[in-house]
Amino acid sequence: MNKLKLVFATNNQHKLMEVRAMLTNFEIVSLADINCFEDIPETADTLEGNAVLKANFITEKYGLDCFSDDTGLEVEALNNEPGVYSARYAGEENNFEANMAKLLKNLKNNPNRKAQFKTAIALNIRGKQFIFEGICKGTILTEKKGERGFGYDPIFMPEGYKTSFAEMSLNEKGNISHRGKAIEKLVTFLNQNHW
Ligand code: IMP
C-alpha cells in the first residue's frame, strides 16, 4: 500500500531523521525534496502563528499535506523574551553565542532564573488544521555548561536535572525536551488515525 506523503517544512536533517523514525507509516519529505528553496515568511508574533504560516505556505503553494514547527525560549524575568525572536535575539539569525551573551547580560544577577522552551507544531492534513504544543520548564544558568546541542542549550537546565541540555545525550534531551514532547503528540495523533 502507498504511504501517505507528508511534508515536514524543514531541511534540518536531525529533525527529519528523528521524525522519520517515529512515523514509519508515512512518507516524510523535506522542503528540498519538494524543490522548495525559498525563504518562507515567519512574520507572526507567536510561535503558533509562525508554525501555521509555514504549513499554510506549503499547502497553498504545493497542494500538499504538511506540518511545521517553531520553537522559542521564554524567560520569566524578561517578560517571556526572547520567545518568538529566539533565533535572532542578538540581531543576526542563529548566532548562538551572541544570543546567549545577550540573554545573560539582560538577566544579570536576577535571582528569578525561571524559563521554558516551547515548541508549536501546525499540521495541515486533508483540508483540516491541528496544533500541538510541547513545553520544557527549567532555569537559566549563570554561565555556559556543556558542549553538545545547539542554540541556548549550554545555559538551560531542565527542571529536575543538575545538568544543562548541552551536557545531555541526544536521546536524553529528546525524551524530555519541548520538541520531543510536541513531536510525540503529533506522532500519537497521526498513528491513531484521528484525522
Ligand atoms: P526553530 O524554530 O527550531 O528554528 O528554533 C528557533 C531558535 O530557538 C533556534 O535558532 C535556537 O536559538 C532556539 N532553539 C530551538 N530549539 C532549541 C533547543 O532545543 N535548544 C536550544 N535552543 C533551541
CSV table of C-alpha atoms and ligand atoms in Angstrom, one decimal:
chain,number,residue,atom,x,y,z
A,1,MET,CA,0.0,0.0,0.0
A,2,ASN,CA,1.2,3.5,-0.8
A,3,LYS,CA,2.3,5.5,2.2
A,4,LEU,CA,0.6,8.9,2.8
A,5,LYS,CA,3.0,11.7,1.9
A,6,LEU,CA,3.6,14.5,4.4
A,7,VAL,CA,5.9,17.4,4.0
A,8,PHE,CA,7.9,18.3,7.1
A,9,ALA,CA,8.6,22.1,6.4
A,10,THR,CA,12.3,21.9,7.4
A,11,ASN,CA,15.7,21.0,5.9
A,12,ASN,CA,17.2,20.2,9.3
A,13,GLN,CA,18.5,16.6,8.8
A,14,HIS,CA,18.5,15.9,12.5
A,15,LYS,CA,14.8,16.8,12.9
A,16,LEU,CA,13.9,14.8,9.8
A,17,MET,CA,15.7,11.7,11.0
A,18,GLU,CA,14.0,11.9,14.4
A,19,VAL,CA,10.6,12.2,12.9
A,20,ARG,CA,11.0,9.6,10.1
A,21,ALA,CA,12.0,7.0,12.7
A,22,MET,CA,8.8,7.7,14.6
A,23,LEU,CA,6.4,7.9,11.6
A,24,THR,CA,7.2,4.8,9.6
A,25,ASN,CA,3.6,4.6,8.1
A,26,PHE,CA,4.1,7.9,6.4
A,27,GLU,CA,6.5,9.1,3.7
A,28,ILE,CA,8.1,12.2,5.3
A,29,VAL,CA,9.6,14.6,2.8
A,30,SER,CA,11.7,17.7,3.4
A,31,LEU,CA,11.5,21.1,1.7
A,32,ALA,CA,14.4,20.2,-0.5
A,33,ASP,CA,12.6,17.0,-1.6
A,34,ILE,CA,9.7,19.1,-3.0
A,35,ASN,CA,12.1,21.6,-4.5
A,36,CYS,CA,11.1,24.4,-2.2
A,37,PHE,CA,14.2,26.6,-1.8
A,38,GLU,CA,12.6,29.9,-1.0
A,39,ASP,CA,12.5,31.8,2.3
A,40,ILE,CA,9.2,31.0,3.9
A,41,PRO,CA,7.9,34.1,5.8
A,42,GLU,CA,8.0,33.8,9.6
A,43,THR,CA,6.4,37.2,10.4
A,44,ALA,CA,3.9,36.2,13.0
A,45,ASP,CA,4.3,37.4,16.6
A,46,THR,CA,3.6,34.0,18.2
A,47,LEU,CA,5.2,30.5,17.8
A,48,GLU,CA,1.9,29.0,16.8
A,49,GLY,CA,1.4,31.8,14.2
A,50,ASN,CA,4.7,31.1,12.6
A,51,ALA,CA,4.1,27.4,12.5
A,52,VAL,CA,0.8,28.0,10.8
A,53,LEU,CA,2.3,30.4,8.3
A,54,LYS,CA,4.9,27.9,7.2
A,55,ALA,CA,2.5,24.9,7.0
A,56,ASN,CA,-0.1,27.0,5.1
A,57,PHE,CA,2.6,28.3,2.7
A,58,ILE,CA,3.4,24.8,1.6
A,59,THR,CA,-0.2,23.5,1.5
A,60,GLU,CA,-1.4,26.5,-0.5
A,61,LYS,CA,1.6,26.7,-3.0
A,62,TYR,CA,2.2,23.0,-3.5
A,63,GLY,CA,-1.1,21.4,-2.6
A,64,LEU,CA,0.5,19.0,-0.1
A,65,ASP,CA,-0.3,17.9,3.4
A,66,CYS,CA,2.3,19.3,5.7
A,67,PHE,CA,3.5,20.0,9.2
A,68,SER,CA,5.9,22.6,10.5
A,69,ASP,CA,7.4,23.5,13.9
A,70,ASP,CA,8.6,26.7,15.6
A,71,THR,CA,10.4,26.9,18.9
A,72,GLY,CA,11.2,29.7,21.4
A,73,LEU,CA,12.8,30.2,24.8
A,74,GLU,CA,10.6,32.2,27.2
A,75,VAL,CA,12.4,33.8,30.2
A,76,GLU,CA,10.0,34.8,33.0
A,77,ALA,CA,12.1,37.8,34.3
A,78,LEU,CA,12.4,39.2,30.8
A,79,ASN,CA,8.7,39.3,30.1
A,80,ASN,CA,9.0,35.9,28.2
A,81,GLU,CA,11.7,37.2,25.9
A,82,PRO,CA,13.2,36.2,23.5
A,83,GLY,CA,10.2,33.9,22.7
A,84,VAL,CA,9.3,34.0,19.1
A,85,TYR,CA,12.5,36.0,18.4
A,86,SER,CA,14.9,33.4,19.8
A,87,ALA,CA,16.8,32.7,16.6
A,88,ARG,CA,17.6,36.4,16.0
A,89,TYR,CA,17.7,37.8,19.6
A,90,ALA,CA,21.1,39.4,19.1
A,91,GLY,CA,20.4,40.5,15.6
A,92,GLU,CA,21.9,38.1,13.2
A,93,GLU,CA,19.9,34.9,12.6
A,94,ASN,CA,21.1,31.9,14.6
A,95,ASN,CA,24.2,33.4,16.2
A,96,PHE,CA,24.1,31.1,19.2
A,97,GLU,CA,27.0,32.7,21.1
A,98,ALA,CA,25.7,36.3,20.7
A,99,ASN,CA,22.2,35.2,21.6
A,100,MET,CA,23.3,33.6,24.9
A,101,ALA,CA,25.6,36.5,25.8
A,102,LYS,CA,22.7,39.0,25.3
A,103,LEU,CA,20.4,36.8,27.4
A,104,LEU,CA,22.9,36.5,30.3
A,105,LYS,CA,23.6,40.2,30.1
A,106,ASN,CA,19.9,41.2,30.3
A,107,LEU,CA,19.2,38.8,33.2
A,108,LYS,CA,22.3,40.0,35.1
A,109,ASN,CA,22.2,38.5,38.6
A,110,ASN,CA,18.4,38.4,38.8
A,111,PRO,CA,17.5,35.6,41.2
A,112,ASN,CA,14.4,34.7,39.1
A,113,ARG,CA,16.0,32.3,36.6
A,114,LYS,CA,12.8,30.6,35.5
A,115,ALA,CA,12.4,29.8,31.8
A,116,GLN,CA,10.7,27.4,29.4
A,117,PHE,CA,11.2,26.2,25.9
A,118,LYS,CA,8.1,26.0,23.9
A,119,THR,CA,7.5,24.2,20.5
A,120,ALA,CA,4.4,24.7,18.4
A,121,ILE,CA,3.6,22.3,15.6
A,122,ALA,CA,1.0,23.1,12.9
A,123,LEU,CA,-0.4,20.1,10.9
A,124,ASN,CA,-2.4,20.6,7.7
A,125,ILE,CA,-3.9,17.3,6.7
A,126,ARG,CA,-6.9,16.6,4.3
A,127,GLY,CA,-8.1,20.2,4.5
A,128,LYS,CA,-8.0,20.4,8.3
A,129,GLN,CA,-5.5,22.0,10.6
A,130,PHE,CA,-4.3,20.8,14.0
A,131,ILE,CA,-1.9,22.4,16.5
A,132,PHE,CA,0.3,20.6,19.0
A,133,GLU,CA,2.5,22.1,21.7
A,134,GLY,CA,5.4,20.9,23.9
A,135,ILE,CA,6.9,22.7,26.9
A,136,CYS,CA,10.0,22.0,28.9
A,137,LYS,CA,10.4,24.1,32.1
A,138,GLY,CA,13.7,24.9,33.6
A,139,THR,CA,16.1,27.6,34.7
A,140,ILE,CA,18.8,29.8,33.1
A,141,LEU,CA,22.3,29.1,34.4
A,142,THR,CA,24.7,32.0,35.3
A,143,GLU,CA,27.2,30.7,32.8
A,144,LYS,CA,27.5,28.2,29.9
A,145,LYS,CA,27.9,24.5,30.7
A,146,GLY,CA,28.5,21.6,28.2
A,147,GLU,CA,29.4,21.4,24.6
A,148,ARG,CA,26.6,19.5,23.0
A,149,GLY,CA,23.3,20.5,21.4
A,150,PHE,CA,22.7,23.9,19.9
A,151,GLY,CA,21.0,27.3,20.5
A,152,TYR,CA,20.6,28.1,24.2
A,153,ASP,CA,21.4,24.5,25.3
A,154,PRO,CA,24.5,25.4,27.4
A,155,ILE,CA,22.6,27.9,29.6
A,156,PHE,CA,19.4,25.9,30.1
A,157,MET,CA,18.9,23.4,32.9
A,158,PRO,CA,15.7,21.4,32.7
A,159,GLU,CA,13.6,21.0,35.9
A,160,GLY,CA,14.6,18.0,38.0
A,161,TYR,CA,18.1,17.8,36.4
A,162,LYS,CA,21.5,19.0,37.5
A,163,THR,CA,22.9,19.3,34.0
A,164,SER,CA,22.3,21.7,31.2
A,165,PHE,CA,20.8,20.5,27.9
A,166,ALA,CA,24.3,20.8,26.4
A,167,GLU,CA,25.6,18.1,28.8
A,168,MET,CA,22.9,15.6,27.8
A,169,SER,CA,23.0,13.0,25.0
A,170,LEU,CA,20.6,13.4,22.1
A,171,ASN,CA,18.3,10.7,23.4
A,172,GLU,CA,18.3,12.0,27.0
A,173,LYS,CA,17.4,15.5,25.7
A,174,GLY,CA,14.8,14.2,23.2
A,175,ASN,CA,13.0,12.3,25.9
A,176,ILE,CA,12.3,15.5,28.0
A,177,SER,CA,12.5,18.3,25.5
A,178,HIS,CA,9.8,20.7,24.3
A,179,ARG,CA,10.3,19.5,20.7
A,180,GLY,CA,10.3,15.8,21.8
A,181,LYS,CA,7.0,16.3,23.6
A,182,ALA,CA,5.4,18.2,20.7
A,183,ILE,CA,6.5,15.6,18.2
A,184,GLU,CA,5.3,12.8,20.4
A,185,LYS,CA,1.8,14.3,20.4
A,186,LEU,CA,1.9,14.7,16.6
A,187,VAL,CA,3.1,11.1,16.2
A,188,THR,CA,0.4,9.7,18.5
A,189,PHE,CA,-2.3,11.7,16.7
A,190,LEU,CA,-1.1,10.6,13.2
A,191,ASN,CA,-0.6,6.9,14.2
A,192,GLN,CA,-4.0,6.7,15.8
A,193,ASN,CA,-5.7,7.9,12.6
A,194,HIS,CA,-7.5,10.7,14.4
A,195,TRP,CA,-7.7,12.8,11.3
B,1,IMP,P1,13.5,26.7,15.5
B,1,IMP,O1,12.1,27.2,15.4
B,1,IMP,O2,13.5,25.2,15.8
B,1,IMP,O3,14.3,27.0,14.3
B,1,IMP,O4,14.2,27.4,16.7
B,1,IMP,C1,14.4,28.8,16.8
B,1,IMP,C2,15.5,29.1,17.7
B,1,IMP,O5,15.2,28.7,19.1
B,1,IMP,C3,16.8,28.5,17.4
B,1,IMP,O6,17.6,29.2,16.5
B,1,IMP,C4,17.5,28.4,18.7
B,1,IMP,O7,18.2,29.6,19.0
B,1,IMP,C5,16.4,28.2,19.7
B,1,IMP,N1,16.1,26.7,20.0
B,1,IMP,C6,15.2,26.0,19.4
B,1,IMP,N2,15.2,24.7,19.9
B,1,IMP,C7,16.2,24.7,20.8
B,1,IMP,C8,16.8,23.7,21.7
B,1,IMP,O8,16.3,22.5,21.7
B,1,IMP,N3,17.8,24.1,22.5
B,1,IMP,C9,18.3,25.3,22.5
B,1,IMP,N4,17.8,26.3,21.7
B,1,IMP,C10,16.8,26.0,20.9
